[in-house]
Amino acid sequence: MTNDHHIRTRLRDKIVGIAGCGGLGSNCAVALARVGVGRLVIADFDKVEVSNLNRQYFFADQVGMPKVTALRTNIHRIDKDIMVDSHELILNPDNIPEVFNDCDVIVEAFDSAEMKLMIVETVTEKMPGKPLVCGVGLAGWGENNDIGMKVFDNVYICGDHLREVSPDFPPIAPRVGIVANMEANQVLEILLGKMNDGNNTQ
Amino acid sequence: MEITLNNRKETIPDGDITVADLIRFKNFTFRLLVTKVNGRLVKKEARDQVYIREGDDVTVLHLISGG
């Protein structure tokens, strides 16, 4: 059995929640789909816009569609067997515990800092111990070596931790994609354990 | 007194120090912060009422926009 097959087998019964389906969420969900996570719970209230196509995993012919619908379609074009629970709604402290209750890990993938704060506080208060992987600091371009991961209890924060989106430093594909894939990579480490702990060759 | 702040040992002045005092003392300037003491969430409005004790494990996270 190849290790790739073994990893897919271990991920088949895992459930990952994706809070927001924009630049972070759409790219993170696709990475998790490609590696074989069995069930994804995706949530977003928004529709695909032309301005999203600079970084989000959608296509020009999907403009106007609800993001959760377009993302589910794109995930199923990669692997039709992945279960996708899509929730077209605005996430809030009341519905987050309900929507993501079954998830092994939740990925924070909002754009606004206020929403990021909201989900960190909600998970800390209402879902103690549930792993939450966040993206913080992804604006602009370059500066690869500034991007990293910090962990605080059950909260894992990926990004450069510093650069806020602004007119001068917009969110664009490469850096958003790096942080989104770093979030997916952290999800795998939570689900599979660290590589150097012997978890890669069972 | 000695506390743990964001996974690191820190010595802060003795006395009655609240979470809000600590934020000022450590010069955390980001607008949006999540604060926890010993794993328990301390919301913004409670930061000037929650005191930090010797040995406490304090977390101060900042959030910025982008996604």
mmCIF file of C-alpha atoms in Angstrom:
data_model
loop_
_atom_site.group_PDB
_atom_site.id
_atom_site.type_symbol
_atom_site.label_atom_id
_atom_site.label_comp_id
_atom_site.label_asym_id
_atom_site.label_seq_id
_atom_site.Cartn_x
_atom_site.Cartn_y
_atom_site.Cartn_z
ATOM 1 C CA MET A 1 0.000 0.000 0.000
ATOM 2 C CA THR A 2 1.451 3.366 -0.916
ATOM 3 C CA ASN A 3 1.724 6.001 1.742
ATOM 4 C CA ASP A 4 -0.607 8.266 -0.251
ATOM 5 C CA HIS A 5 -3.261 5.558 -0.151
ATOM 6 C CA HIS A 6 -2.651 5.080 3.551
ATOM 7 C CA ILE A 7 -3.076 8.816 4.202
ATOM 8 C CA ARG A 8 -6.314 8.879 2.208
ATOM 9 C CA THR A 9 -7.620 5.935 4.193
ATOM 10 C CA ARG A 10 -6.903 7.694 7.471
ATOM 11 C CA LEU A 11 -8.546 10.912 6.283
ATOM 12 C CA ARG A 12 -11.663 9.287 4.839
ATOM 13 C CA ASP A 13 -13.600 9.401 8.119
ATOM 14 C CA LYS A 14 -12.417 12.892 9.104
ATOM 15 C CA ILE A 15 -14.624 15.972 9.079
ATOM 16 C CA VAL A 16 -13.232 19.482 8.608
ATOM 17 C CA GLY A 17 -15.232 22.693 8.906
ATOM 18 C CA ILE A 18 -14.438 25.684 6.709
ATOM 19 C CA ALA A 19 -15.753 28.987 8.094
ATOM 20 C CA GLY A 20 -15.861 31.276 5.064
ATOM 21 C CA CYS A 21 -15.377 30.310 1.412
ATOM 22 C CA GLY A 22 -13.326 33.214 0.073
ATOM 23 C CA GLY A 23 -9.597 33.316 -0.578
ATOM 24 C CA LEU A 24 -8.595 31.238 2.425
ATOM 25 C CA GLY A 25 -11.598 28.914 2.572
ATOM 26 C CA SER A 26 -11.939 27.979 -1.095
ATOM 27 C CA ASN A 27 -8.230 27.219 -1.526
ATOM 28 C CA CYS A 28 -7.971 25.391 1.801
ATOM 29 C CA ALA A 29 -11.046 23.278 1.042
ATOM 30 C CA VAL A 30 -9.667 22.279 -2.350
ATOM 31 C CA ALA A 31 -6.339 21.223 -0.811
ATOM 32 C CA LEU A 32 -8.161 19.120 1.787
ATOM 33 C CA ALA A 33 -10.351 17.601 -0.916
ATOM 34 C CA ARG A 34 -7.343 16.649 -3.025
ATOM 35 C CA VAL A 35 -5.678 14.866 -0.120
ATOM 36 C CA GLY A 36 -8.811 12.889 0.700
ATOM 37 C CA VAL A 37 -10.567 14.389 3.751
ATOM 38 C CA GLY A 38 -13.881 12.524 3.684
ATOM 39 C CA ARG A 39 -16.293 15.254 4.674
ATOM 40 C CA LEU A 40 -16.114 19.025 4.468
ATOM 41 C CA VAL A 41 -18.584 21.360 6.171
ATOM 42 C CA ILE A 42 -18.466 24.677 4.302
ATOM 43 C CA ALA A 43 -20.243 27.904 5.246
ATOM 44 C CA ASP A 44 -20.496 31.336 3.612
ATOM 45 C CA PHE A 45 -23.303 33.819 2.892
ATOM 46 C CA ASP A 46 -21.751 35.437 -0.167
ATOM 47 C CA LYS A 47 -21.893 35.071 -3.937
ATOM 48 C CA VAL A 48 -18.937 34.802 -6.341
ATOM 49 C CA GLU A 49 -17.898 38.179 -7.775
ATOM 50 C CA VAL A 50 -15.488 39.035 -10.586
ATOM 51 C CA SER A 51 -13.175 40.697 -8.038
ATOM 52 C CA ASN A 52 -12.827 37.348 -6.219
ATOM 53 C CA LEU A 53 -11.149 35.653 -9.172
ATOM 54 C CA ASN A 54 -7.735 37.162 -8.321
ATOM 55 C CA ARG A 55 -7.362 34.662 -5.466
ATOM 56 C CA GLN A 56 -10.403 32.504 -4.821
ATOM 57 C CA TYR A 57 -10.895 28.989 -6.216
ATOM 58 C CA PHE A 58 -13.770 29.903 -8.518
ATOM 59 C CA PHE A 59 -14.118 30.384 -12.245
ATOM 60 C CA ALA A 60 -15.457 33.174 -14.455
ATOM 61 C CA ASP A 61 -18.573 31.189 -15.360
ATOM 62 C CA GLN A 62 -19.419 30.873 -11.646
ATOM 63 C CA VAL A 63 -19.819 34.628 -11.039
ATOM 64 C CA GLY A 64 -23.177 35.228 -9.355
ATOM 65 C CA MET A 65 -23.428 31.738 -7.823
ATOM 66 C CA PRO A 66 -23.479 31.273 -4.041
ATOM 67 C CA LYS A 67 -19.888 30.539 -3.016
ATOM 68 C CA VAL A 68 -20.882 27.384 -1.152
ATOM 69 C CA THR A 69 -22.628 26.027 -4.256
ATOM 70 C CA ALA A 70 -19.705 26.870 -6.553
ATOM 71 C CA LEU A 71 -17.164 25.432 -4.113
ATOM 72 C CA ARG A 72 -19.128 22.217 -3.671
ATOM 73 C CA THR A 73 -19.228 21.861 -7.472
ATOM 74 C CA ASN A 74 -15.471 22.425 -7.741
ATOM 75 C CA ILE A 75 -14.706 19.940 -4.953
ATOM 76 C CA HIS A 76 -16.877 17.332 -6.681
ATOM 77 C CA ARG A 77 -15.064 17.929 -9.965
ATOM 78 C CA ILE A 78 -11.906 16.833 -8.100
ATOM 79 C CA ASP A 79 -13.470 13.960 -6.145
ATOM 80 C CA LYS A 80 -17.160 13.186 -6.382
ATOM 81 C CA ASP A 81 -17.058 10.937 -3.305
ATOM 82 C CA ILE A 82 -16.254 13.703 -0.814
ATOM 83 C CA MET A 83 -19.255 14.614 1.310
ATOM 84 C CA VAL A 84 -19.821 18.362 1.290
ATOM 85 C CA ASP A 85 -22.288 19.907 3.730
ATOM 86 C CA SER A 86 -22.861 23.429 2.476
ATOM 87 C CA HIS A 87 -24.425 26.135 4.612
ATOM 88 C CA GLU A 88 -25.387 29.386 2.913
ATOM 89 C CA LEU A 89 -25.609 31.635 5.952
ATOM 90 C CA ILE A 90 -23.853 34.295 8.005
ATOM 91 C CA LEU A 91 -21.926 32.532 10.761
ATOM 92 C CA ASN A 92 -22.438 33.909 14.289
ATOM 93 C CA PRO A 93 -21.814 32.823 17.893
ATOM 94 C CA ASP A 94 -25.167 31.023 18.007
ATOM 95 C CA ASN A 95 -24.904 28.928 14.846
ATOM 96 C CA ILE A 96 -21.151 28.134 14.817
ATOM 97 C CA PRO A 97 -21.388 25.393 17.497
ATOM 98 C CA GLU A 98 -24.325 23.861 15.614
ATOM 99 C CA VAL A 99 -22.848 24.026 12.105
ATOM 100 C CA PHE A 100 -19.386 22.725 13.103
ATOM 101 C CA ASN A 101 -20.341 20.425 15.976
ATOM 102 C CA ASP A 102 -19.250 17.218 14.202
ATOM 103 C CA CYS A 103 -15.963 18.596 12.876
ATOM 104 C CA ASP A 104 -12.577 17.283 13.998
ATOM 105 C CA VAL A 105 -11.021 20.645 13.136
ATOM 106 C CA ILE A 106 -12.409 24.059 12.154
ATOM 107 C CA VAL A 107 -10.636 26.356 9.698
ATOM 108 C CA GLU A 108 -11.166 30.104 10.161
ATOM 109 C CA ALA A 109 -11.284 31.576 6.676
ATOM 110 C CA PHE A 110 -12.980 34.949 7.019
ATOM 111 C CA ASP A 111 -11.719 38.186 5.529
ATOM 112 C CA SER A 112 -12.762 40.630 8.249
ATOM 113 C CA ALA A 113 -10.783 40.860 11.473
ATOM 114 C CA GLU A 114 -14.013 41.245 13.463
ATOM 115 C CA MET A 115 -15.272 37.886 12.187
ATOM 116 C CA LYS A 116 -11.913 36.257 12.960
ATOM 117 C CA LEU A 117 -12.173 37.589 16.517
ATOM 118 C CA MET A 118 -15.759 36.357 16.746
ATOM 119 C CA ILE A 119 -14.945 32.760 15.820
ATOM 120 C CA VAL A 120 -11.866 32.564 18.079
ATOM 121 C CA GLU A 121 -13.968 33.806 21.020
ATOM 122 C CA THR A 122 -16.912 31.540 20.141
ATOM 123 C CA VAL A 123 -14.810 28.377 19.837
ATOM 124 C CA THR A 124 -12.860 29.227 23.014
ATOM 125 C CA GLU A 125 -16.054 29.805 24.975
ATOM 126 C CA LYS A 126 -18.509 27.309 23.489
ATOM 127 C CA MET A 127 -16.356 24.564 21.933
ATOM 128 C CA PRO A 128 -13.386 24.334 24.324
ATOM 129 C CA GLY A 129 -10.531 22.200 23.053
ATOM 130 C CA LYS A 130 -11.798 22.061 19.455
ATOM 131 C CA PRO A 131 -8.813 22.712 17.164
ATOM 132 C CA LEU A 132 -9.208 26.007 15.279
ATOM 133 C CA VAL A 133 -6.796 26.912 12.471
ATOM 134 C CA CYS A 134 -6.735 30.624 11.574
ATOM 135 C CA GLY A 135 -5.208 32.755 8.830
ATOM 136 C CA VAL A 136 -3.798 36.071 10.028
ATOM 137 C CA GLY A 137 -1.601 38.274 7.827
ATOM 138 C CA LEU A 138 -1.593 37.540 4.103
ATOM 139 C CA ALA A 139 -1.842 40.883 2.317
ATOM 140 C CA GLY A 140 0.477 41.942 -0.485
ATOM 141 C CA TRP A 141 3.263 39.917 -2.062
ATOM 142 C CA GLY A 142 6.741 38.546 -1.426
ATOM 143 C CA GLU A 143 8.260 38.334 2.076
ATOM 144 C CA ASN A 144 8.002 34.545 2.092
ATOM 145 C CA ASN A 145 10.142 34.172 5.164
ATOM 146 C CA ASP A 146 7.753 36.267 7.278
ATOM 147 C CA ILE A 147 5.017 33.642 7.000
ATOM 148 C CA GLY A 148 4.805 31.061 9.746
ATOM 149 C CA MET A 149 2.589 29.303 12.271
ATOM 150 C CA LYS A 150 2.084 30.012 15.973
ATOM 151 C CA VAL A 151 0.079 27.832 18.342
ATOM 152 C CA PHE A 152 -1.789 28.967 21.454
ATOM 153 C CA ASP A 153 -3.548 26.022 23.129
ATOM 154 C CA ASN A 154 -6.033 24.752 20.536
ATOM 155 C CA VAL A 155 -5.705 27.816 18.253
ATOM 156 C CA TYR A 156 -3.216 27.574 15.374
ATOM 157 C CA ILE A 157 -2.459 30.848 13.585
ATOM 158 C CA CYS A 158 -0.929 30.818 10.093
ATOM 159 C CA GLY A 159 0.307 33.909 8.257
ATOM 160 C CA ASP A 160 2.715 36.773 8.711
ATOM 161 C CA HIS A 161 0.718 37.949 11.767
ATOM 162 C CA LEU A 162 1.308 41.542 10.729
ATOM 163 C CA ARG A 163 0.175 42.815 7.342
ATOM 164 C CA GLU A 164 -3.420 43.936 7.198
ATOM 165 C CA VAL A 165 -5.254 44.230 3.903
ATOM 166 C CA SER A 166 -5.268 47.820 2.588
ATOM 167 C CA PRO A 167 -5.574 49.587 -0.773
ATOM 168 C CA ASP A 168 -1.774 49.415 -1.107
ATOM 169 C CA PHE A 169 -1.564 45.789 -0.008
ATOM 170 C CA PRO A 170 -4.544 43.856 -1.376
ATOM 171 C CA PRO A 171 -5.110 40.140 -0.873
ATOM 172 C CA ILE A 172 -3.818 38.461 -4.050
ATOM 173 C CA ALA A 173 -3.412 34.870 -5.129
ATOM 174 C CA PRO A 174 0.116 33.799 -4.158
ATOM 175 C CA ARG A 175 0.234 34.919 -0.523
ATOM 176 C CA VAL A 176 -3.445 34.091 0.118
ATOM 177 C CA GLY A 177 -2.844 30.679 -1.429
ATOM 178 C CA ILE A 178 0.248 30.102 0.708
ATOM 179 C CA VAL A 179 -1.637 30.851 3.921
ATOM 180 C CA ALA A 180 -4.695 28.841 2.804
ATOM 181 C CA ASN A 181 -2.492 25.840 2.046
ATOM 182 C CA MET A 182 -0.586 26.371 5.280
ATOM 183 C CA GLU A 183 -3.929 26.136 7.081
ATOM 184 C CA ALA A 184 -4.684 22.895 5.202
ATOM 185 C CA ASN A 185 -1.220 21.597 6.079
ATOM 186 C CA GLN A 186 -1.831 22.362 9.754
ATOM 187 C CA VAL A 187 -5.184 20.553 9.581
ATOM 188 C CA LEU A 188 -3.336 17.475 8.297
ATOM 189 C CA GLU A 189 -0.830 17.632 11.142
ATOM 190 C CA ILE A 190 -3.702 17.800 13.634
ATOM 191 C CA LEU A 191 -5.499 14.876 11.965
ATOM 192 C CA LEU A 192 -2.486 12.664 11.185
ATOM 193 C CA GLY A 193 0.052 13.687 13.832
ATOM 194 C CA LYS A 194 3.515 15.045 13.170
ATOM 195 C CA MET A 195 5.519 13.441 10.359
ATOM 196 C CA ASN A 196 8.577 12.858 12.525
ATOM 197 C CA ASP A 197 6.580 10.989 15.160
ATOM 198 C CA GLY A 198 6.435 7.955 12.894
ATOM 199 C CA ASN A 199 2.947 8.751 11.658
ATOM 200 C CA ASN A 200 4.017 8.743 8.014
ATOM 201 C CA THR A 201 4.894 5.092 7.617
ATOM 202 C CA GLN A 202 2.259 3.138 9.514
ATOM 203 C CA MET B 1 5.727 38.191 39.549
ATOM 204 C CA GLU B 2 6.273 35.525 36.971
ATOM 205 C CA ILE B 3 3.587 34.561 34.493
ATOM 206 C CA THR B 4 3.435 32.735 31.186
ATOM 207 C CA LEU B 5 2.501 35.091 28.349
ATOM 208 C CA ASN B 6 1.935 33.600 24.904
ATOM 209 C CA ASN B 7 3.886 30.452 25.798
ATOM 210 C CA ARG B 8 6.859 32.378 27.248
ATOM 211 C CA LYS B 9 7.854 33.063 30.834
ATOM 212 C CA GLU B 10 7.596 36.767 31.635
ATOM 213 C CA THR B 11 8.283 38.807 34.733
ATOM 214 C CA ILE B 12 5.799 41.622 35.256
ATOM 215 C CA PRO B 13 5.553 44.122 38.126
ATOM 216 C CA ASP B 14 4.085 42.805 41.384
ATOM 217 C CA GLY B 15 0.780 44.158 42.594
ATOM 218 C CA ASP B 16 -2.751 44.405 41.310
ATOM 219 C CA ILE B 17 -2.429 44.055 37.570
ATOM 220 C CA THR B 18 -5.457 43.512 35.372
ATOM 221 C CA VAL B 19 -5.522 42.077 31.880
ATOM 222 C CA ALA B 20 -6.033 45.643 30.606
ATOM 223 C CA ASP B 21 -2.943 46.803 32.549
ATOM 224 C CA LEU B 22 -0.887 43.982 31.053
ATOM 225 C CA ILE B 23 -1.943 44.958 27.514
ATOM 226 C CA ARG B 24 -0.749 48.526 28.182
ATOM 227 C CA PHE B 25 2.422 47.378 29.942
ATOM 228 C CA LYS B 26 3.384 45.064 27.086
ATOM 229 C CA ASN B 27 2.362 47.670 24.512
ATOM 230 C CA PHE B 28 0.020 45.469 22.470
ATOM 231 C CA THR B 29 -1.213 47.968 19.913
ATOM 232 C CA PHE B 30 -3.306 45.857 17.558
ATOM 233 C CA ARG B 31 -6.956 46.938 17.568
ATOM 234 C CA LEU B 32 -8.586 43.518 17.895
ATOM 235 C CA LEU B 33 -7.327 41.209 20.626
ATOM 236 C CA VAL B 34 -8.491 37.932 22.107
ATOM 237 C CA THR B 35 -7.406 37.545 25.729
ATOM 238 C CA LYS B 36 -7.400 34.397 27.836
ATOM 239 C CA VAL B 37 -6.264 33.710 31.393
ATOM 240 C CA ASN B 38 -5.612 30.065 32.233
ATOM 241 C CA GLY B 39 -7.510 29.029 29.130
ATOM 242 C CA ARG B 40 -10.607 31.011 30.015
ATOM 243 C CA LEU B 41 -11.758 33.754 27.648
ATOM 244 C CA VAL B 42 -11.643 37.301 29.047
ATOM 245 C CA LYS B 43 -13.854 39.496 26.872
ATOM 246 C CA LYS B 44 -12.846 43.071 26.121
ATOM 247 C CA GLU B 45 -15.335 44.598 28.560
ATOM 248 C CA ALA B 46 -14.009 42.431 31.428
ATOM 249 C CA ARG B 47 -10.304 43.141 30.931
ATOM 250 C CA ASP B 48 -10.151 45.837 33.603
ATOM 251 C CA GLN B 49 -11.866 43.563 36.139
ATOM 252 C CA VAL B 50 -9.803 40.383 35.777
ATOM 253 C CA TYR B 51 -6.581 40.359 37.806
ATOM 254 C CA ILE B 52 -3.489 38.402 36.901
ATOM 255 C CA ARG B 53 -1.928 36.231 39.616
ATOM 256 C CA GLU B 54 1.515 34.732 40.021
ATOM 257 C CA GLY B 55 1.911 31.734 37.727
ATOM 258 C CA ASP B 56 -1.065 32.525 35.481
ATOM 259 C CA ASP B 57 -1.021 31.421 31.866
ATOM 260 C CA VAL B 58 -2.063 34.429 29.792
ATOM 261 C CA THR B 59 -2.728 34.503 26.058
ATOM 262 C CA VAL B 60 -3.087 37.686 24.013
ATOM 263 C CA LEU B 61 -3.845 37.091 20.325
ATOM 264 C CA HIS B 62 -4.334 39.748 17.681
ATOM 265 C CA LEU B 63 -6.479 39.479 14.588
ATOM 266 C CA ILE B 64 -6.098 41.489 11.375
ATOM 267 C CA SER B 65 -8.145 41.550 8.183
ATOM 268 C CA GLY B 66 -7.488 39.513 5.058
ATOM 269 C CA GLY B 67 -8.766 36.308 3.577
#
